[in-house]
Amino acid sequence: MNKIDKLNQYINNSKNIVFFGGAGVSTASGIKDFRSKDGLYNETYKYPPEEILSHTFFINHKEDFYQFYRDKLNCLDAKPNICHQYLTKLEQSGKLKSIITQNIDNLHQKAGSKNVLELHGSIYRNYCTSCHKFYPPEKIFNDNNIPTCTCGNLIKPDVVLYEEPLDEETILKSIKAIENAELLLVVGTSLTVYPASSFIRYFKGKHLVIINRDTTPMDNLADLTINEDIKEVFEKLNQNFQT
């Protein structure tokens, strides 16, 4: 039995599936990942991207932060790909109970998925750092200046920067979902970003599957690893989809 057939068997025999996804899930939608050889962190900038996307940099270099944010993290026009679409069908079938994503692009929701836990926030939510008034993403991306609220204070995207904590409620819901899962699909993530990567260790179910173009530090924990193009994997899964 090949790996795709084995994965299909796992999916067909599972009633509680949880999906844990990273940047590789969205690359087929034209959004760059971070750590692969073609990723954002291997491009050259005035400052290292990991430094730009830190809380300290945001506080001290707002103009440079927003220039990078607008240039590299604007994915408003991105469309869901076959992975997002397959997961929506799997959720609608009743098998997929939760999608836990490290992505901030809202593509799971655009595809129609309902139960999505966003570990690192979303570009679609933006708040005044003082009065907490909400602003749509266009306020950030269509403005060449540092975005400010009607009250005069700074607007910040609701994305988790380096040095910032994850949302406590989202953490607890994610861990509970993983603990209760029968099948855990870990897709498109290097599993090197802490604390998100550590959540995998809460899994106590039947099968852990890791699908990623490159190997990960947790491959040895998986029942099945597939190091192939994610889009191709989900196209094959979609062809054999069973309701």
XYZ file of N, CA and C in Angstrom:
729
model
N 0.845 -1.198 0.000
C 0.000 0.000 0.000
C 0.883 1.252 0.000
N 0.617 2.190 -0.928
C 1.425 3.408 -0.950
C 0.960 4.374 0.152
N 1.724 5.461 0.326
C 1.474 6.360 1.461
C 0.134 7.089 1.354
N -0.248 7.477 0.143
C -1.532 8.171 -0.030
C -2.688 7.240 0.298
N -2.597 5.993 -0.147
C -3.645 5.012 0.158
C -3.733 4.776 1.660
N -2.589 4.723 2.304
C -2.561 4.521 3.760
C -3.213 5.697 4.474
N -2.891 6.912 4.005
C -3.481 8.100 4.604
C -4.989 8.118 4.382
N -5.426 7.763 3.183
C -6.865 7.681 2.905
C -7.547 6.697 3.843
N -6.887 5.594 4.100
C -7.426 4.591 5.016
C -7.570 5.163 6.431
N -6.538 5.868 6.893
C -6.601 6.524 8.206
C -7.794 7.476 8.275
N -7.951 8.305 7.224
C -9.020 9.312 7.201
C -10.398 8.645 7.187
N -10.545 7.630 6.354
C -11.842 6.953 6.232
C -12.240 6.240 7.517
N -11.247 5.798 8.290
C -11.526 5.041 9.515
C -11.565 5.915 10.770
N -11.410 7.227 10.620
C -11.360 8.120 11.783
C -12.628 8.964 11.894
N -13.064 9.178 13.129
C -14.252 9.995 13.380
C -13.912 11.323 14.044
N -12.674 11.454 14.506
C -12.253 12.719 15.132
C -10.868 13.084 14.592
N -10.857 13.917 13.555
C -9.614 14.330 12.900
C -9.331 15.786 13.255
N -8.085 16.080 13.565
C -7.651 17.463 13.794
C -6.519 17.766 12.822
N -6.580 18.939 12.239
C -5.569 19.400 11.278
C -4.745 20.494 11.930
N -3.424 20.336 11.868
C -2.499 21.342 12.409
C -1.622 21.816 11.249
N -1.809 23.080 10.820
C -1.146 23.519 9.597
C -0.233 24.708 9.776
N 0.741 24.803 8.867
C 1.687 25.906 8.850
C 1.721 26.582 7.493
N 2.763 27.362 7.268
C 2.863 28.210 6.079
C 2.819 27.421 4.771
N 3.299 26.181 4.780
C 3.308 25.368 3.571
C 1.929 25.065 3.024
N 0.909 25.203 3.865
C -0.468 24.973 3.422
C -0.896 26.039 2.412
N -0.346 27.233 2.524
C -0.796 28.360 1.700
C 0.114 28.682 0.519
N 1.215 27.965 0.362
C 2.141 28.308 -0.731
C 1.491 28.124 -2.103
N 0.592 27.140 -2.229
C -0.094 26.934 -3.508
C -1.083 28.057 -3.815
N -1.339 28.910 -2.835
C -2.185 30.088 -3.052
C -1.346 31.323 -3.362
N -0.055 31.113 -3.556
C 0.835 32.211 -3.915
C 1.422 32.962 -2.738
N 1.260 32.405 -1.530
C 1.800 33.045 -0.327
C 3.100 32.339 0.049
N 4.174 33.106 0.174
C 5.471 32.497 0.493
C 5.483 31.943 1.911
N 6.181 30.809 2.076
C 6.413 30.343 3.436
C 7.613 31.090 4.012
N 8.095 30.629 5.160
C 9.147 31.381 5.838
C 10.512 30.719 5.749
N 10.590 29.421 6.051
C 11.894 28.822 6.283
C 12.434 27.942 5.159
N 11.660 27.681 4.131
C 12.177 26.869 3.033
C 13.198 27.683 2.232
N 13.876 27.016 1.300
C 14.936 27.703 0.535
C 14.393 28.878 -0.277
N 13.096 28.832 -0.612
C 12.468 29.929 -1.352
C 11.693 30.875 -0.435
N 11.800 30.654 0.860
C 10.955 31.366 1.809
C 11.383 32.782 2.122
N 10.515 33.439 2.864
C 10.678 34.846 3.220
C 11.971 35.105 3.985
N 12.348 34.150 4.848
C 13.521 34.377 5.698
C 14.839 34.204 4.945
N 14.763 33.748 3.703
C 15.981 33.625 2.904
C 16.114 34.746 1.876
N 15.238 35.744 1.975
C 15.378 36.930 1.147
C 16.229 37.964 1.892
N 16.766 38.935 1.165
C 17.653 39.933 1.763
C 16.923 41.251 1.966
N 17.001 41.761 3.190
C 16.381 43.031 3.528
C 17.376 43.892 4.304
N 16.944 45.108 4.577
C 17.732 46.029 5.390
C 17.944 45.445 6.793
N 16.921 44.754 7.298
C 16.981 44.050 8.584
C 16.555 42.607 8.350
N 17.006 41.652 9.173
C 16.522 40.274 9.038
C 15.008 40.213 9.276
N 14.265 39.487 8.438
C 12.811 39.419 8.603
C 12.364 38.986 9.996
N 13.093 38.062 10.610
C 12.697 37.623 11.955
C 12.828 38.755 12.965
N 13.767 39.660 12.727
C 13.895 40.836 13.597
C 12.752 41.818 13.335
N 12.420 42.020 12.051
C 11.342 42.943 11.692
C 10.020 42.507 12.324
N 9.796 41.190 12.347
C 8.530 40.661 12.855
C 8.580 40.400 14.364
N 9.315 41.231 15.078
C 9.395 41.117 16.536
C 8.702 42.307 17.185
N 8.282 42.123 18.412
C 7.609 43.196 19.156
C 8.541 44.384 19.357
N 9.799 44.101 19.661
C 10.772 45.173 19.892
C 10.931 46.036 18.644
N 11.043 45.373 17.481
C 11.198 46.121 16.227
C 9.943 46.935 15.940
N 8.784 46.340 16.163
C 7.514 47.038 15.940
C 7.442 48.325 16.769
N 7.878 48.253 17.997
C 7.834 49.420 18.882
C 8.856 50.480 18.449
N 10.046 50.032 18.050
C 11.150 50.976 17.797
C 11.295 51.440 16.351
N 10.737 50.668 15.398
C 10.907 50.999 13.969
C 9.576 50.829 13.238
N 8.582 51.577 13.636
C 7.218 51.378 13.108
C 7.144 51.563 11.591
N 7.858 52.555 11.080
C 7.797 52.817 9.640
C 8.360 51.641 8.846
N 9.522 51.118 9.263
C 10.122 49.953 8.587
C 9.247 48.715 8.753
N 8.655 48.558 9.934
C 7.767 47.407 10.170
C 6.608 47.420 9.186
N 5.930 48.572 9.081
C 4.751 48.625 8.225
C 5.098 48.538 6.742
N 6.265 48.999 6.375
C 6.686 48.848 4.973
C 6.848 47.366 4.635
N 7.520 46.626 5.516
C 7.698 45.187 5.317
C 6.347 44.468 5.354
N 5.531 44.826 6.319
C 4.223 44.185 6.501
C 3.372 44.349 5.242
N 3.368 45.562 4.684
C 2.575 45.805 3.470
C 3.158 45.097 2.252
N 4.487 45.064 2.169
C 5.147 44.454 1.011
C 5.012 42.937 1.004
N 5.099 42.328 2.179
C 5.259 40.870 2.236
C 4.088 40.096 2.844
N 3.237 40.750 3.601
C 2.180 39.997 4.284
C 0.779 40.354 3.788
N 0.697 41.101 2.719
C -0.600 41.427 2.136
C -1.062 40.265 1.245
N -1.994 39.475 1.769
C -2.513 38.339 0.992
C -4.029 38.441 0.844
N -4.535 39.667 0.777
C -5.983 39.878 0.674
C -6.566 39.279 -0.594
N -5.772 39.221 -1.653
C -6.280 38.701 -2.929
C -6.055 37.200 -3.092
N -5.414 36.575 -2.126
C -5.120 35.140 -2.232
C -6.410 34.320 -2.147
N -6.431 33.227 -2.899
C -7.599 32.340 -2.932
C -7.252 30.984 -2.290
N -8.228 30.357 -1.647
C -7.987 29.023 -1.072
C -7.538 28.036 -2.146
N -6.657 27.127 -1.769
C -6.206 26.090 -2.699
C -6.852 24.749 -2.347
N -6.430 23.708 -3.019
C -7.060 22.391 -2.878
C -6.985 21.861 -1.445
N -5.942 22.223 -0.724
C -5.821 21.785 0.668
C -6.941 22.398 1.511
N -7.125 23.710 1.402
C -8.207 24.375 2.144
C -9.577 23.804 1.740
N -9.756 23.589 0.449
C -11.050 23.116 -0.056
C -11.343 21.688 0.421
N -10.316 20.848 0.412
C -10.486 19.473 0.882
C -10.877 19.460 2.356
N -10.209 20.300 3.152
C -10.485 20.340 4.595
C -11.904 20.806 4.878
N -12.409 21.726 4.059
C -13.797 22.169 4.225
C -14.759 21.002 4.001
N -14.500 20.222 2.969
C -15.341 19.048 2.705
C -15.242 18.037 3.846
N -14.030 17.876 4.376
C -13.819 16.931 5.473
C -14.544 17.410 6.731
N -14.545 18.712 6.959
C -15.279 19.258 8.102
C -16.779 19.065 7.916
N -17.261 19.329 6.715
C -18.696 19.193 6.435
C -19.164 17.740 6.540
N -18.244 16.805 6.328
C -18.581 15.378 6.461
C -18.705 14.955 7.919
N -18.245 15.820 8.826
C -18.327 15.515 10.258
C -17.077 14.895 10.840
N -16.110 14.570 9.996
C -14.897 13.906 10.480
C -13.875 14.890 11.073
N -13.701 16.017 10.402
C -12.705 17.000 10.842
C -13.324 17.908 11.896
N -12.766 17.855 13.109
C -13.347 18.601 14.229
C -12.714 19.976 14.422
N -11.438 20.115 14.113
C -10.766 21.408 14.314
C -9.641 21.592 13.304
N -9.473 22.839 12.885
C -8.295 23.248 12.119
C -7.506 24.202 13.013
N -6.284 23.834 13.305
C -5.391 24.694 14.088
C -4.355 25.223 13.105
N -4.310 26.524 12.927
C -3.403 27.078 11.916
C -2.440 28.089 12.513
N -1.215 28.064 11.994
C -0.231 29.079 12.338
C -0.272 30.235 11.333
N -1.142 30.126 10.326
C -1.213 31.131 9.272
C -2.135 32.279 9.654
N -1.886 33.432 9.038
C -2.650 34.635 9.363
C -3.460 35.120 8.161
N -3.668 34.228 7.175
C -4.220 34.635 5.874
C -5.725 34.443 5.708
N -6.378 33.787 6.686
C -7.842 33.625 6.655
C -8.333 32.701 5.534
N -7.435 31.943 4.907
C -7.839 31.144 3.742
C -8.730 29.960 4.120
N -8.556 29.416 5.311
C -9.453 28.328 5.739
C -10.892 28.829 5.823
N -11.054 30.019 6.396
C -12.406 30.589 6.495
C -12.949 30.949 5.117
N -12.084 31.464 4.241
C -12.527 31.789 2.873
C -13.028 30.543 2.150
N -12.432 29.398 2.461
C -12.837 28.139 1.821
C -14.132 27.595 2.417
N -14.546 28.146 3.567
C -15.807 27.714 4.171
C -15.671 26.943 5.460
N -14.447 26.744 5.956
C -14.270 26.036 7.232
C -14.757 26.905 8.380
N -15.337 26.263 9.374
C -15.957 26.985 10.502
C -15.121 26.932 11.774
N -14.610 25.755 12.086
C -13.926 25.589 13.373
C -12.423 25.780 13.197
N -11.993 27.034 13.104
C -10.591 27.362 12.845
C -9.998 28.094 14.049
N -8.896 27.562 14.549
C -8.178 28.189 15.661
C -6.904 28.820 15.108
N -6.802 30.139 15.218
C -5.677 30.874 14.635
C -4.645 31.174 15.727
N -3.579 30.393 15.743
C -2.567 30.539 16.792
C -1.836 31.873 16.716
N -1.621 32.355 15.504
C -0.812 33.564 15.335
C -1.624 34.773 14.875
N -2.957 34.704 15.036
C -3.794 35.842 14.700
C -4.169 35.898 13.234
N -4.549 37.102 12.769
C -5.026 37.258 11.396
C -4.808 38.685 10.909
N -4.430 38.812 9.638
C -4.271 40.154 9.052
C -5.625 40.846 8.902
N -6.710 40.077 9.029
C -8.047 40.637 8.843
C -8.561 41.356 10.091
N -7.842 41.245 11.196
C -8.237 41.944 12.423
C -7.145 42.949 12.796
N -7.544 44.183 13.020
C -6.601 45.238 13.377
C -7.250 46.118 14.440
N -6.465 46.462 15.457
C -7.045 47.169 16.589
C -6.209 48.371 16.993
N -6.899 49.404 17.500
C -6.205 50.527 18.113
C -5.568 50.036 19.409
N -4.302 50.377 19.612
C -3.588 49.917 20.817
C -4.054 50.643 22.076
N -4.884 51.670 21.894
C -5.373 52.416 23.052
C -6.855 52.166 23.320
N -7.705 52.518 22.346
C -9.157 52.385 22.582
C -9.729 51.068 22.070
N -8.920 50.296 21.364
C -9.287 48.951 20.868
C -10.359 48.965 19.774
N -10.539 50.096 19.123
C -11.456 50.159 17.985
C -10.955 49.246 16.874
N -11.891 48.542 16.239
C -11.547 47.579 15.185
C -11.415 48.287 13.828
N -10.432 47.804 13.043
C -10.252 48.312 11.676
C -10.057 47.143 10.710
N -10.613 47.236 9.494
C -10.410 46.193 8.484
C -8.987 46.263 7.931
N -8.539 45.195 7.259
C -7.154 45.154 6.768
C -6.819 46.246 5.764
N -7.834 46.711 5.007
C -7.584 47.758 4.021
C -7.040 49.037 4.665
N -7.406 49.268 5.907
C -6.904 50.439 6.633
C -5.381 50.393 6.735
N -4.837 49.184 6.876
C -3.379 49.019 6.982
C -2.730 49.026 5.602
N -3.280 48.211 4.691
C -2.607 47.977 3.407
C -2.783 49.121 2.404
N -3.828 49.915 2.565
C -4.071 51.015 1.619
C -3.558 52.352 2.123
N -2.799 52.326 3.191
C -2.269 53.551 3.795
C -0.743 53.479 3.778
N -0.091 54.484 3.241
C 1.377 54.471 3.193
C 2.030 55.009 4.459
N 1.205 55.482 5.382
C 1.737 56.032 6.630
C 1.598 55.025 7.758
N 2.136 55.362 8.914
C 1.901 54.546 10.095
C 0.420 54.692 10.447
N -0.347 53.589 10.488
C -1.801 53.697 10.662
C -2.191 54.160 12.069
N -3.056 55.136 12.122
C -3.507 55.646 13.419
C -5.027 55.661 13.494
N -5.511 55.513 14.685
C -6.939 55.477 14.990
C -7.517 56.897 14.988
N -8.840 56.971 14.964
C -9.504 58.279 15.072
C -9.186 58.951 16.407
N -8.779 58.142 17.397
C -8.408 58.699 18.695
C -6.960 59.197 18.700
N -6.255 58.936 17.580
C -4.890 59.435 17.450
C -3.798 58.447 17.795
N -4.183 57.269 18.286
C -3.187 56.271 18.691
C -2.954 55.221 17.606
N -1.936 54.404 17.820
C -1.456 53.442 16.830
C -2.432 52.281 16.625
N -2.586 51.872 15.361
C -3.334 50.652 15.036
C -2.328 49.527 14.803
N -2.581 48.380 15.417
C -1.696 47.220 15.265
C -2.485 46.041 14.698
N -1.906 45.345 13.718
C -2.541 44.115 13.239
C -2.620 43.091 14.380
N -3.699 42.326 14.408
C -3.860 41.290 15.432
C -3.104 40.035 15.003
N -1.794 40.192 14.824
C -0.912 39.068 14.520
C 0.118 38.973 15.643
N 0.478 37.734 15.978
C 1.418 37.515 17.074
C 2.838 37.677 16.545
N 3.540 38.660 17.054
C 4.930 38.898 16.675
C 5.852 38.104 17.585
N 7.095 37.944 17.167
C 8.081 37.341 18.063
C 8.146 38.172 19.343
N 8.324 37.499 20.459
C 8.376 38.091 21.806
C 6.984 38.336 22.386
N 5.929 38.081 21.607
C 4.574 38.254 22.119
C 3.966 36.889 22.446
N 3.127 36.815 23.475
C 2.507 35.527 23.838
C 1.354 35.178 22.909
N 1.097 33.887 22.778
C -0.094 33.452 22.055
C -1.318 33.690 22.944
N -2.481 33.765 22.313
C -3.720 33.930 23.052
C -3.997 32.686 23.902
N -4.228 32.906 25.182
C -4.364 31.792 26.125
C -5.555 30.888 25.792
N -6.676 31.486 25.432
C -7.872 30.699 25.114
C -7.651 29.840 23.870
N -6.973 30.399 22.874
C -6.677 29.648 21.650
C -5.736 28.486 21.947
N -4.764 28.708 22.815
C -3.846 27.637 23.219
C -4.623 26.488 23.855
N -5.474 26.821 24.821
C -6.216 25.783 25.550
C -7.144 24.994 24.632
N -7.824 25.697 23.713
C -8.716 25.008 22.763
C -7.924 24.105 21.821
N -6.753 24.569 21.409
C -5.914 23.784 20.491
C -5.414 22.519 21.163
N -4.934 22.664 22.379
C -4.420 21.502 23.110
C -5.528 20.489 23.370
N -6.706 20.978 23.750
C -7.840 20.073 24.006
C -8.224 19.321 22.731
N -8.246 20.041 21.603
C -8.594 19.395 20.321
C -7.586 18.305 19.975
N -6.298 18.601 20.167
C -5.241 17.628 19.858
C -5.329 16.430 20.792
N -5.576 16.674 22.062
C -5.690 15.581 23.041
C -6.833 14.631 22.707
N -7.912 15.168 22.155
C -9.097 14.350 21.866
C -9.086 13.732 20.475
N -8.104 14.110 19.662
C -8.087 13.648 18.272
C -7.739 12.168 18.153
N -8.385 11.545 17.199
C -8.077 10.160 16.844
C -6.964 10.136 15.791
N -7.046 11.099 14.860
C -6.050 11.256 13.796
C -5.609 12.715 13.780
N -4.299 12.938 13.842
C -3.755 14.296 13.785
C -2.955 14.454 12.497
N -3.400 15.384 11.650
C -2.699 15.686 10.400
C -1.878 16.956 10.603
N -0.564 16.826 10.522
C 0.337 17.976 10.676
C 0.896 18.285 9.295
N 0.574 19.473 8.777
C 0.821 19.737 7.356
C 1.482 21.110 7.142
N 2.553 21.109 6.344
C 3.137 22.361 5.888
C 3.806 23.182 6.966
N 4.377 22.531 7.937
C 5.060 23.251 9.006
C 6.400 22.606 9.311
N 7.396 23.438 9.579
C 8.733 22.941 9.902
C 8.793 22.377 11.314
N 7.758 22.657 12.113
C 7.687 22.233 13.522
C 8.899 22.716 14.321
N 9.325 23.939 14.024
C 10.458 24.524 14.756
C 10.058 25.793 15.509
N 8.812 26.268 15.302
C 8.377 27.502 15.967
C 7.723 27.156 17.297
N 8.363 27.588 18.371
C 7.838 27.335 19.715
C 6.942 28.509 20.107
N 5.825 28.319 20.832
C 5.389 27.068 21.438
C 4.491 26.200 20.562
N 4.073 26.707 19.403
C 3.101 25.965 18.592
C 3.549 24.527 18.324
N 4.829 24.352 17.990
C 5.327 23.008 17.645
C 5.201 22.030 18.811
N 5.241 22.537 20.029
C 5.197 21.657 21.202
C 3.810 21.056 21.424
N 2.785 21.640 20.792
C 1.429 21.138 20.998
C 1.261 19.710 20.491
N 2.069 19.337 19.513
C 1.975 17.992 18.922
C 2.145 16.917 19.990
N 2.921 17.223 21.004
C 3.225 16.221 22.044
C 2.021 15.904 22.927
N 0.946 16.668 22.790
C -0.275 16.369 23.553
C -1.126 15.298 22.881
N -0.747 14.913 21.670
C -1.540 13.930 20.933
C -1.423 12.548 21.558
N -2.591 11.928 21.781
C -2.614 10.583 22.391
C -3.442 9.606 21.568
N -3.806 9.999 20.349
C -4.717 9.195 19.540
C -4.044 8.065 18.776
N -4.693 7.633 17.715
C -4.239 6.458 16.961
C -3.095 6.774 16.002
N -3.262 7.813 15.172
C -2.294 8.041 14.098
C -1.870 9.508 14.003
N -0.570 9.723 13.992
C 0.014 11.038 13.730
C 0.621 11.003 12.327
N 0.180 11.930 11.478
C 0.665 11.995 10.101
C 1.306 13.364 9.869
N 2.534 13.379 9.353
C 3.216 14.635 9.040
C 3.429 14.723 7.534
N 2.871 15.785 6.942
C 3.007 16.015 5.496
C 3.741 17.340 5.318
N 4.932 17.299 4.775
C 5.726 18.508 4.596
C 6.757 18.254 3.497
N 7.073 19.288 2.744
C 8.044 19.123 1.661
C 9.408 18.690 2.200
N 9.800 19.255 3.340
C 11.079 18.915 3.969
C 10.844 18.086 5.226
N 11.872 17.443 5.705
C 11.762 16.677 6.942
C 11.598 17.626 8.129
N 11.061 17.106 9.235
C 10.881 17.920 10.443
C 11.531 17.208 11.628
N 11.781 17.930 12.727
C 12.394 17.315 13.905
C 11.497 16.283 14.592
N 10.223 16.239 14.201
C 9.287 15.321 14.871
C 8.858 14.163 13.989
N 9.518 13.996 12.847
C 9.145 12.899 11.938
C 9.205 11.534 12.616
N 10.120 11.404 13.570
C 10.280 10.101 14.248
C 9.071 9.751 15.115
N 8.234 10.736 15.436
C 7.041 10.475 16.258
C 5.845 10.040 15.419
N 5.937 10.223 14.095
C 4.780 10.013 13.222
C 4.608 8.560 12.809
N 3.363 8.160 12.613
C 3.050 6.842 12.042
C 3.270 6.862 10.538
N 3.137 8.076 9.972
C 3.281 8.211 8.523
C 3.842 9.593 8.217
N 4.907 9.644 7.412
C 5.453 10.923 6.949
C 5.415 10.937 5.424
N 4.986 12.064 4.881
C 4.932 12.233 3.426
C 5.687 13.507 3.077
N 6.867 13.359 2.482
C 7.686 14.516 2.091
C 7.497 14.795 0.609
N 6.335 15.335 0.288
C 5.983 15.649 -1.094
C 5.337 17.027 -1.156
N 5.100 17.504 -2.360
C 4.400 18.763 -2.557
C 2.994 18.650 -1.977
N 2.627 19.590 -1.114
C 1.357 19.513 -0.389
C 0.166 19.584 -1.334
N 0.248 20.434 -2.327
C -0.841 20.554 -3.294
C -1.102 19.211 -3.984
N -0.018 18.529 -4.389
C -0.172 17.238 -5.073
C -0.772 16.186 -4.150
N -0.351 16.201 -2.888
C -0.894 15.246 -1.911
C -2.402 15.433 -1.769
N -2.846 16.680 -1.630
C -4.277 16.924 -1.395
C -5.110 16.775 -2.671
N -4.493 16.948 -3.822
C -5.207 16.647 -5.070
C -5.517 15.149 -5.139
N -4.538 14.338 -4.714
C -4.753 12.878 -4.701
C -5.792 12.484 -3.661
N -5.724 13.113 -2.484
C -6.715 12.822 -1.442
C -8.116 13.209 -1.907
N -8.204 14.340 -2.583
C -9.502 14.832 -3.036
C -10.141 13.907 -4.062
N -9.295 13.282 -4.895
C -9.813 12.347 -5.901
C -10.470 11.136 -5.256
N -10.011 10.795 -4.053
C -10.536 9.608 -3.354
C -11.423 9.962 -2.184
N -11.933 11.203 -2.163
C -12.722 11.663 -1.026
C -13.988 10.840 -0.891
N -14.257 10.409 0.362
C -15.469 9.663 0.647
C -16.272 10.420 1.698
N -17.561 10.609 1.439
C -18.408 11.288 2.428
C -18.821 10.314 3.529
